[in-house]
mmCIF file of C-alpha atoms and ligand atoms in Angstrom:
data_model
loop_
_atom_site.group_PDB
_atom_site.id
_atom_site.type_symbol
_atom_site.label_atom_id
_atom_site.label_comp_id
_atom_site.label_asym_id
_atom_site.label_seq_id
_atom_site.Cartn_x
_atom_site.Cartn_y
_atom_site.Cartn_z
ATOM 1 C CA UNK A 1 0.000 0.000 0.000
ATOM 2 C CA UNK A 2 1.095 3.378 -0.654
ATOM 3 C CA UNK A 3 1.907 6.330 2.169
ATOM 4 C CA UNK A 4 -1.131 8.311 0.682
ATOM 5 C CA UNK A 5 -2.805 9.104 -2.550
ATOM 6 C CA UNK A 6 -0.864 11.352 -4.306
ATOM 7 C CA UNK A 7 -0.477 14.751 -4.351
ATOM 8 C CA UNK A 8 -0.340 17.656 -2.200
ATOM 9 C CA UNK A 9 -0.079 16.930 1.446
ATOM 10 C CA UNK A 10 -1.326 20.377 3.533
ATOM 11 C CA UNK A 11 0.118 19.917 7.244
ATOM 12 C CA UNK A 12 -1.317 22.272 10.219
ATOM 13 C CA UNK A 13 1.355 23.429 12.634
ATOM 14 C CA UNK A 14 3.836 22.465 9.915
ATOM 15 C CA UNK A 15 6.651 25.039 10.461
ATOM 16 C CA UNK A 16 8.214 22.603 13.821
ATOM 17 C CA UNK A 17 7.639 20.117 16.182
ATOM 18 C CA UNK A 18 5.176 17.215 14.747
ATOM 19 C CA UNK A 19 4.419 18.990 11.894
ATOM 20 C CA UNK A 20 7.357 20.129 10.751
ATOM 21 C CA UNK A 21 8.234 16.380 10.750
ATOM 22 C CA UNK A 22 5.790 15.222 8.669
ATOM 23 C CA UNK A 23 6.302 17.517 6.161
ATOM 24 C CA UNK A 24 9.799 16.405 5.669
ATOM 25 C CA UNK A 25 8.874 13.287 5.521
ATOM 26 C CA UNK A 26 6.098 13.316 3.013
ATOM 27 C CA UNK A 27 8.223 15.668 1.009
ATOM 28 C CA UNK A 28 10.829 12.855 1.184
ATOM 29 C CA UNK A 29 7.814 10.765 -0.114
ATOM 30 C CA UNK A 30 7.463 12.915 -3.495
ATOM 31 C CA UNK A 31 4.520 14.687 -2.229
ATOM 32 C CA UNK A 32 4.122 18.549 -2.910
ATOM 33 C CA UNK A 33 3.315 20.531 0.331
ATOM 34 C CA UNK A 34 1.324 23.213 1.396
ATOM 35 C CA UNK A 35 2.645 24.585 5.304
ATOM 36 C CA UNK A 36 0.202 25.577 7.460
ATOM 37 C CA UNK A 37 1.133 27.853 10.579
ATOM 38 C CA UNK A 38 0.772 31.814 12.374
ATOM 39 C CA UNK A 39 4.282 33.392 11.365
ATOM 40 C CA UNK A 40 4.478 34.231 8.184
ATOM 41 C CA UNK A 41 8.655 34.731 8.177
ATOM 42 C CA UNK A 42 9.048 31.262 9.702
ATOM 43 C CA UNK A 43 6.810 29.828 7.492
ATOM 44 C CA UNK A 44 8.540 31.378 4.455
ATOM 45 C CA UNK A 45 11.826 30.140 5.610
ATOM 46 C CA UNK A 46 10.673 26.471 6.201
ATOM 47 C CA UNK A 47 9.611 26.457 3.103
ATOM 48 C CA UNK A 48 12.029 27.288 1.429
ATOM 49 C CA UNK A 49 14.151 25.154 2.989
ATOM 50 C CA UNK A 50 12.252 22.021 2.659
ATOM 51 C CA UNK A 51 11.693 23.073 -1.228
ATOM 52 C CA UNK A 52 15.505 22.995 -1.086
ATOM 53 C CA UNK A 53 16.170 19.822 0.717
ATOM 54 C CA UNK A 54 13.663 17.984 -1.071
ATOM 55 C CA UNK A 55 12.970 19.447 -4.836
ATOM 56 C CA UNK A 56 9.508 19.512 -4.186
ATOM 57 C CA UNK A 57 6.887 22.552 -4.543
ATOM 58 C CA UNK A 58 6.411 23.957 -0.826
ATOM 59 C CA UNK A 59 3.893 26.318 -0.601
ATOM 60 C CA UNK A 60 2.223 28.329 2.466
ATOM 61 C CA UNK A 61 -0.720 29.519 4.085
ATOM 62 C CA UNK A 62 -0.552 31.782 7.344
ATOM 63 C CA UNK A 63 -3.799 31.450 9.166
ATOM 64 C CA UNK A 64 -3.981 31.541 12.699
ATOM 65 C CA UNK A 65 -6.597 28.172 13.299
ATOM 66 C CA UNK A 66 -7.773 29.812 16.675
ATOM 67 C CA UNK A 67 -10.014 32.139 14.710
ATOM 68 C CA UNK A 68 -12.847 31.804 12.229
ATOM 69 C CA UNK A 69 -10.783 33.767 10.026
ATOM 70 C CA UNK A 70 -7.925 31.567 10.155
ATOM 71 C CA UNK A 71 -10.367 27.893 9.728
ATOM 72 C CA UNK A 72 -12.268 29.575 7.331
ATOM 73 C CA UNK A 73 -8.715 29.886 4.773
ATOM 74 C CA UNK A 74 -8.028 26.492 4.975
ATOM 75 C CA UNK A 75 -11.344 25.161 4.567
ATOM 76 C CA UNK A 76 -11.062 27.304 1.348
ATOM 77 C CA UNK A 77 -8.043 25.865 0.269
ATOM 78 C CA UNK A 78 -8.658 22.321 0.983
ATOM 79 C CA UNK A 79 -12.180 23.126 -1.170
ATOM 80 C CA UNK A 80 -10.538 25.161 -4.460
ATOM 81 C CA UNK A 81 -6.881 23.311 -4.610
ATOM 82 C CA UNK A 82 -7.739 19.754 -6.220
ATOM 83 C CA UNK A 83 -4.234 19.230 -6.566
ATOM 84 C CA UNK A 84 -4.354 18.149 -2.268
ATOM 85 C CA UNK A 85 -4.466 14.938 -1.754
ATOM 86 C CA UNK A 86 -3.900 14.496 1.988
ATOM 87 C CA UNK A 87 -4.345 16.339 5.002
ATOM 88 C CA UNK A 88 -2.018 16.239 8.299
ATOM 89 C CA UNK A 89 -4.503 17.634 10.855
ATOM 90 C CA UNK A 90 -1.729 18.412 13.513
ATOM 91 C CA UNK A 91 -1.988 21.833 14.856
ATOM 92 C CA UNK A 92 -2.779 21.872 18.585
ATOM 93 C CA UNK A 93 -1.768 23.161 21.979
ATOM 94 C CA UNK A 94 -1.385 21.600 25.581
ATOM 95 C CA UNK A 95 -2.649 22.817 28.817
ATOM 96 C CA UNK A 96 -1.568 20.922 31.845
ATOM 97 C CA UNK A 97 -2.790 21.408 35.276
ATOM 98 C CA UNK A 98 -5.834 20.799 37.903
ATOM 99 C CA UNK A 99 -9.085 22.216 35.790
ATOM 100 C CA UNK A 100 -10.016 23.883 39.037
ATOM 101 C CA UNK A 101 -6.965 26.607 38.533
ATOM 102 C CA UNK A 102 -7.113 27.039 34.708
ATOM 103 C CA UNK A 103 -7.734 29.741 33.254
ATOM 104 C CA UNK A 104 -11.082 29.670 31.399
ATOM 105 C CA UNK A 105 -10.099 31.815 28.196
ATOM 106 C CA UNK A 106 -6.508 29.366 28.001
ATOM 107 C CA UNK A 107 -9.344 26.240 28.306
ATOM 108 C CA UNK A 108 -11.230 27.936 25.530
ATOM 109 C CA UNK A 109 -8.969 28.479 23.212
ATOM 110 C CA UNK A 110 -7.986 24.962 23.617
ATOM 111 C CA UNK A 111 -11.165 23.955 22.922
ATOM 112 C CA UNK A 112 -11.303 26.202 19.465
ATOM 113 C CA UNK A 113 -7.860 24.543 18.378
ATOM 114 C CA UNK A 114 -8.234 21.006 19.406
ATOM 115 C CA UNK A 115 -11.926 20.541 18.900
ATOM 116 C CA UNK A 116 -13.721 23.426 16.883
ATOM 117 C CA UNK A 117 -10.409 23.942 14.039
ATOM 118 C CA UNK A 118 -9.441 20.008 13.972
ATOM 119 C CA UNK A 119 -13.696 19.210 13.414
ATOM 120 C CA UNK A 120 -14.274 21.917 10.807
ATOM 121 C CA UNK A 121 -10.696 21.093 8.616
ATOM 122 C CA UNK A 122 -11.246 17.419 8.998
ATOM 123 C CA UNK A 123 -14.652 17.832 7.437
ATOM 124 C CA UNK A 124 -13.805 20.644 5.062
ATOM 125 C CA UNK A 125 -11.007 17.649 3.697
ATOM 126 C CA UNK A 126 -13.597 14.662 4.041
ATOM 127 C CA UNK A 127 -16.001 16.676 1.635
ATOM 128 C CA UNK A 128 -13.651 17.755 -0.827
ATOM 129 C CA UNK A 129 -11.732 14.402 -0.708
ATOM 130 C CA UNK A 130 -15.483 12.670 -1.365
ATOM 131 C CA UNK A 131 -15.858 15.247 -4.345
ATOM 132 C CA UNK A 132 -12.089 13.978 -5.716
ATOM 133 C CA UNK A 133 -13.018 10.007 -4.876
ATOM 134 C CA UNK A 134 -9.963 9.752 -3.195
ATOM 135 C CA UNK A 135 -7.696 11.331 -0.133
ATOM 136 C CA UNK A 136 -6.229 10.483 3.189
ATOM 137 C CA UNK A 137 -6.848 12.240 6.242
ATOM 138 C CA UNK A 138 -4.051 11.922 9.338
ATOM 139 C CA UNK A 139 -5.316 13.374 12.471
ATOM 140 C CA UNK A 140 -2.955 13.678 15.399
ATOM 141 C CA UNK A 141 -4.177 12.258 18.936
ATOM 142 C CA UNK A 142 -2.147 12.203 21.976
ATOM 143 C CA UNK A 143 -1.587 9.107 24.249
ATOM 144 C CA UNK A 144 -3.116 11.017 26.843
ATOM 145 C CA UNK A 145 -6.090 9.990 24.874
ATOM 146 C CA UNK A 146 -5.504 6.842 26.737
ATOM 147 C CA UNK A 147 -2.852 7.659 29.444
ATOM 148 C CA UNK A 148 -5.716 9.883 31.454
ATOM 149 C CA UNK A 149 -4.165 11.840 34.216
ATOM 150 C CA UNK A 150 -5.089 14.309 37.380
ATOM 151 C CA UNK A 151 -3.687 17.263 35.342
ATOM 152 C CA UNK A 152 -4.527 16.748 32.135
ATOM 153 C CA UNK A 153 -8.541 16.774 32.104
ATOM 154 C CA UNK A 154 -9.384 19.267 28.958
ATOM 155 C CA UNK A 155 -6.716 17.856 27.124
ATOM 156 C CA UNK A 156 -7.139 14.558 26.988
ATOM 157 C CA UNK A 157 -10.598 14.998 27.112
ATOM 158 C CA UNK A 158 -9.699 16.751 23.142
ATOM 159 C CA UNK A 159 -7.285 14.339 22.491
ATOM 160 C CA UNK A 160 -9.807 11.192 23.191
ATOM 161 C CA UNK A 161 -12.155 13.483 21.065
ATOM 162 C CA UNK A 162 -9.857 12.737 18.403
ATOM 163 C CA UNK A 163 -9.509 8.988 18.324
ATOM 164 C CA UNK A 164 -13.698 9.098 18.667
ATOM 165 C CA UNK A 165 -13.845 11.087 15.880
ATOM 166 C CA UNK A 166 -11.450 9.223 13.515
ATOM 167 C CA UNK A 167 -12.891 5.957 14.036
ATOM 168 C CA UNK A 168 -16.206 7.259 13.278
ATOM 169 C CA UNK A 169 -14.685 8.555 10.121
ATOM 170 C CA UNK A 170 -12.860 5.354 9.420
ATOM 171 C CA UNK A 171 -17.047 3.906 9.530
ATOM 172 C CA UNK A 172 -18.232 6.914 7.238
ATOM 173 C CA UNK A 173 -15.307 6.014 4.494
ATOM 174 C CA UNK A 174 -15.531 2.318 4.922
ATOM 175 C CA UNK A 175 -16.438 1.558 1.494
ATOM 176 C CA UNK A 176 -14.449 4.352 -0.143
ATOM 177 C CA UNK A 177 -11.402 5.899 -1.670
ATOM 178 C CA UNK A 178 -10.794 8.066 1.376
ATOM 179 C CA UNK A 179 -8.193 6.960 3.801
ATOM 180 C CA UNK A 180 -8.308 8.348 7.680
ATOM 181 C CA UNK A 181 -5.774 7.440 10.908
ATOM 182 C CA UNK A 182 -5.378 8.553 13.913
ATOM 183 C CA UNK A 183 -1.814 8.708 15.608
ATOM 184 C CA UNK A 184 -1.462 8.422 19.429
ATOM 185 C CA UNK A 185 1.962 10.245 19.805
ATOM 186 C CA UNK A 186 3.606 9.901 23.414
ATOM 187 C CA UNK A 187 5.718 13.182 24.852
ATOM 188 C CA UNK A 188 7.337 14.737 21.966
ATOM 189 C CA UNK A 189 10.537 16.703 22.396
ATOM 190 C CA UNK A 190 8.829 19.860 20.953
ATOM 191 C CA UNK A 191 7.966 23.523 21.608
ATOM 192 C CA UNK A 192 4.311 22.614 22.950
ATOM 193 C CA UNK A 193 5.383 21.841 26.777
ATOM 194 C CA UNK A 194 6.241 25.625 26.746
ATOM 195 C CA UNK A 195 3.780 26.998 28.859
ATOM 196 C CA UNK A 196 1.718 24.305 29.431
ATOM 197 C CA UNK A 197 1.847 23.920 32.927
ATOM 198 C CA UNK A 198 4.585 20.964 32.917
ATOM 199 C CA UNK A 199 8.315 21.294 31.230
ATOM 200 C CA UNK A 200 9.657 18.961 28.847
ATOM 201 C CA UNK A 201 12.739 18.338 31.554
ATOM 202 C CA UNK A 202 10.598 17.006 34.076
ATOM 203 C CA UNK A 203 9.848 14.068 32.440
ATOM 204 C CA UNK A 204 12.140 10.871 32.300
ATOM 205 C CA UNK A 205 14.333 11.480 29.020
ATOM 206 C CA UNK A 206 13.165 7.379 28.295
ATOM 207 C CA UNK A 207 9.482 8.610 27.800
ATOM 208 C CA UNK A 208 10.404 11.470 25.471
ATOM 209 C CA UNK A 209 10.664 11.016 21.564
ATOM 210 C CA UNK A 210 11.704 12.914 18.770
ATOM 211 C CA UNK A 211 9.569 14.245 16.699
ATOM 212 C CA UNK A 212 10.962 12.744 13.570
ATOM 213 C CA UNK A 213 10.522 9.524 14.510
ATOM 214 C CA UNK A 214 7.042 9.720 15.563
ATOM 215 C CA UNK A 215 6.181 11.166 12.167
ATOM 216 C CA UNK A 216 8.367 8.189 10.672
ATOM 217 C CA UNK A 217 6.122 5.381 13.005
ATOM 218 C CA UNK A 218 2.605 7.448 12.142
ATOM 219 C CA UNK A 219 3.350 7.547 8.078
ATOM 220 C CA UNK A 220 4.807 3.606 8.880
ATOM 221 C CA UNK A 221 1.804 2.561 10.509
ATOM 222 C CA UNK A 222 -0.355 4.527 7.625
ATOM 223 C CA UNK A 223 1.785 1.975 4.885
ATOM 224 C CA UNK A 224 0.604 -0.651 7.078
ATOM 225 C CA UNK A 225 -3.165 0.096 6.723
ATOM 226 C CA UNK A 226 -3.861 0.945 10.761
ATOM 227 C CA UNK A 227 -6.891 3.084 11.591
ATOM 228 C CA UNK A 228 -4.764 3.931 14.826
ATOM 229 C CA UNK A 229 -0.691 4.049 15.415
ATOM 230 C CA UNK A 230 0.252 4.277 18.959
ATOM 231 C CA UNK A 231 4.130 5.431 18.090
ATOM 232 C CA UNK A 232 5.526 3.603 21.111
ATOM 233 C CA UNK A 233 3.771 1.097 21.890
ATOM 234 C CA UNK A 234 5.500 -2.506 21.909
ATOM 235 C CA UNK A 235 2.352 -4.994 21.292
ATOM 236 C CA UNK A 236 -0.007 -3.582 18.909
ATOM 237 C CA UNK A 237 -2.177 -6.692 20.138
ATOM 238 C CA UNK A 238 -2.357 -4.449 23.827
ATOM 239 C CA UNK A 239 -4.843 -2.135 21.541
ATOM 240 C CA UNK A 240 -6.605 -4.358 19.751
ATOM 241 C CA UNK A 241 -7.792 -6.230 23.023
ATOM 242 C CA UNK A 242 -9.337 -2.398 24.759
ATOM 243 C CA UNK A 243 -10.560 -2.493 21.474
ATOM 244 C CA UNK A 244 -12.100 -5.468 21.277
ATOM 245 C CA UNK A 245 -13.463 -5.054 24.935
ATOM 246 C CA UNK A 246 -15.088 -1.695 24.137
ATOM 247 C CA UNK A 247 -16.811 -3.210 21.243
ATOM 248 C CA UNK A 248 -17.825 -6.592 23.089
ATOM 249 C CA UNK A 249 -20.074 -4.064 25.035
ATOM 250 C CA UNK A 250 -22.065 -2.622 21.908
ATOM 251 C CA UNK A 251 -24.991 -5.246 22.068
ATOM 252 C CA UNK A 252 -25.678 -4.004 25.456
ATOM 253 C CA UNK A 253 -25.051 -0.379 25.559
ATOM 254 C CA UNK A 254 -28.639 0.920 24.495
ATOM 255 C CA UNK A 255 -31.415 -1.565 25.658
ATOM 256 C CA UNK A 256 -35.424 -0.671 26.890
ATOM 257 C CA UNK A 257 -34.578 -2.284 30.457
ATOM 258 C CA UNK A 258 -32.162 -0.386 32.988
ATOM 259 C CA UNK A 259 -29.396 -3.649 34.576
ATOM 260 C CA UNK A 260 -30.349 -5.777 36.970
ATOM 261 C CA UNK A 261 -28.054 -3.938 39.430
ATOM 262 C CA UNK A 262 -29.897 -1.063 38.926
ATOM 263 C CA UNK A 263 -33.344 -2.313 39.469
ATOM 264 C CA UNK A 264 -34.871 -2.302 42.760
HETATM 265 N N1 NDP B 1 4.527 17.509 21.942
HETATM 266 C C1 NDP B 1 4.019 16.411 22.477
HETATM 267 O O1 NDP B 1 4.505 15.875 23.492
HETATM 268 C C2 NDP B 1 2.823 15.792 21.844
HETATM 269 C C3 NDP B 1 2.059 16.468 20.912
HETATM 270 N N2 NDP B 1 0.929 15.882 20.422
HETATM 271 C C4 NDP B 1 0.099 16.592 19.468
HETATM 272 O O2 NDP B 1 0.848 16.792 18.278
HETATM 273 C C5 NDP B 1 0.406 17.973 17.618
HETATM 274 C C6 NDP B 1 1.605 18.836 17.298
HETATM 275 O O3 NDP B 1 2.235 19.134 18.517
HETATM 276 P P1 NDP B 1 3.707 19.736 18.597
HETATM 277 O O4 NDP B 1 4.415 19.521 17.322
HETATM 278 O O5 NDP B 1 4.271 19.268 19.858
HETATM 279 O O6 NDP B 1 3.352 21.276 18.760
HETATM 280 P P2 NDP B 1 4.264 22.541 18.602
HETATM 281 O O7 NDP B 1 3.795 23.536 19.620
HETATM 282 O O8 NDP B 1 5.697 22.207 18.556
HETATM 283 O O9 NDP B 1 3.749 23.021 17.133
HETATM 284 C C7 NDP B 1 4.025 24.217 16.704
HETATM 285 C C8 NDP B 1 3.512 24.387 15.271
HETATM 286 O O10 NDP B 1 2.119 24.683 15.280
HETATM 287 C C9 NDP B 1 1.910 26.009 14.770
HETATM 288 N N3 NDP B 1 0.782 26.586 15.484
HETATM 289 C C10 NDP B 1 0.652 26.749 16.815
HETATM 290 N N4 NDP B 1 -0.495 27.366 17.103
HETATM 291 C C11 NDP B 1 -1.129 27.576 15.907
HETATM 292 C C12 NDP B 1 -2.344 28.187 15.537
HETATM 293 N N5 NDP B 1 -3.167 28.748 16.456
HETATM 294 N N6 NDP B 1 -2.687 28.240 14.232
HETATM 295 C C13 NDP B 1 -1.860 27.715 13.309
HETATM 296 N N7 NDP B 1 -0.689 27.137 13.595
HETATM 297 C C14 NDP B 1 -0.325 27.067 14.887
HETATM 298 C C15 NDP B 1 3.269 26.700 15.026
HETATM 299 O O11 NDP B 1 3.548 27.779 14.200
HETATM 300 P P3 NDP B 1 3.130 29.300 14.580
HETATM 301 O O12 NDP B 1 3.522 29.513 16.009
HETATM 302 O O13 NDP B 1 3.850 30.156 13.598
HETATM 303 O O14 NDP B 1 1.652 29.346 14.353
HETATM 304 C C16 NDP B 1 4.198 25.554 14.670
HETATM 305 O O15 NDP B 1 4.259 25.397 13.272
HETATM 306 C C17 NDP B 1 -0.623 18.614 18.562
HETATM 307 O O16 NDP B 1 -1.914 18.297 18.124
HETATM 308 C C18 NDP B 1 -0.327 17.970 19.908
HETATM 309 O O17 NDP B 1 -1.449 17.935 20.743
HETATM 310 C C19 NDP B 1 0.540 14.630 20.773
HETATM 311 C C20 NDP B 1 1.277 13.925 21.660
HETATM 312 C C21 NDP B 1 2.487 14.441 22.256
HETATM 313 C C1 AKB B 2 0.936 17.720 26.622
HETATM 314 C C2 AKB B 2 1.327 16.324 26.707
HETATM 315 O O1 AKB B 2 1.256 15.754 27.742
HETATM 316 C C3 AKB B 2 1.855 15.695 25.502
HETATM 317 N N1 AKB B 2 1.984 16.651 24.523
HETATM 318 C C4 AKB B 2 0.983 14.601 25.001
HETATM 319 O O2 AKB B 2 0.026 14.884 24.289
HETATM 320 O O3 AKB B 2 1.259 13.430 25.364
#
């Protein structure tokens, strides 16, 4: 199987961390790029170095994804360019901490990049990609969608969000052209701790990975044909079983009678 269907990959957050990984690697790959991200000097200088390192076309589009404004020109794009042929729907920010001391604008706008941008580019790319008959869509999780801790409420509450979401896609595009994964990345060594409420050097340097190589295991697990990569983890088979036990529990999750236990 192929890393994607061809043509243009457009990356959110593409100018470092995660991002910026993936669209070195899909370059690699042969695939034209389009770089998504804020600063419009950093993004001109990543791409041009990427169009240098790689002899691909590496285009850009500064749009800030925490405003309306921002969604709204890369829902656009992904519409009117038919040359795009997969999306990385990265872009995303971390706020760590008990919920009872954040600050409710900070949990907002986590909530419009995580939830509202990630929703309303995913399905600006499903539609367009069901217009083309063909497309992949990557959309980056967290292992805190699994790993659910005391400070990390709101965000792994966006990043489970995510998995939900993709394997409800994965449903939606069973019997089509259009691809869609989900990647659980572990801590990254990347900007995104910055302000988050915990520092990248508190955690053991054995549960931190590079960037690089988490894009290399997400586009890996992509040639393999998984709905969901999990970067680090050992035995894929550890999934599949909370998988399996989640869905042994369908036939029983909507039924007239309340459970015995429950019944006086
Ligand atoms: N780092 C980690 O430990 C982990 C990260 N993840 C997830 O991976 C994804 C990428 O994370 P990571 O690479 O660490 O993040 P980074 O903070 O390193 O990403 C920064 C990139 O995102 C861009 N960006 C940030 N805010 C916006 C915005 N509002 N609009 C558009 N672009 C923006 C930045 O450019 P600019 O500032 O110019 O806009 C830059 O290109 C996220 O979804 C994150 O939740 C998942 C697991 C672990
Ligand atoms: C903020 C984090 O804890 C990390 N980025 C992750 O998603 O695992």
């Amino acid at each position: 199987m192929s890393t994607t269907t061809t043509g243009t990959a457009l990356i959110t957050g593409a100018t470092a961390g995660l991002g910026a990984a993936y669209a070195e690697e899909l370059a690699a790959r042969g695939h034209d790029i389009i770089l998504v991200a804020r600063d419009e000097a950093r993004l001109e200088k990543a791409a041009a170095g990427l169009a240098e390192r790689s002899g691909r076309k590496v285009s850009t589009l500064s749009a800030d994804l925490a405003t309306a404004e921002g969604i709204a020109s890369v829902e656009e794009r992904l519409a009117g360019d038919a040359s795009i042929g997969t999306l990385v729907n990265n872009a995303g920010m971390a706020l760590l901490g008990p919920l009872s001391k954040a600050d409710p604008d900070r949990l907002e706008g986590l909530i419009t990049l995580n939830l509202t941008s990630f929703t309303r580019i995913a399905a600006a790319a499903a539609k367009a990609f069901t217009g083309r008959g063909a497309g992949t869509i990557v959309n980056i999780s967290s292992a805190l969608a699994l790993n659910i801790l005391p400070v990390g409420a709101a965000y792994s509450g966006t990043k489970a969000y995510v998995l939900a979401f993709t394997q409800g896609l994965a449903q939606e595009f069973a019997d089509s052209a259009v691809r869609v994964q989900v990647v659980l990345p572990g801590a990254l060594e990347t900007a995104l701790w910055n302000g988050s409420g915990i520092e990248l050097d508190q955690l053991p340097k054995e549960m931190v990975m590079s960037p690089q190589d988490a894009a290399r295991a997400g586009l890996a697990g992509l040639e393999a044909g998984e709905l969901v990569t999990i970067p680090s983890l050992p035995e894929y088979g550890q999934w599949e079983a909370y998988d399996q036990a989640r869905q042994a529990m369908r036939p029983n999750l909507s039924l007239s009678r309340p459970a015995a236990r429950y019944s006086r």
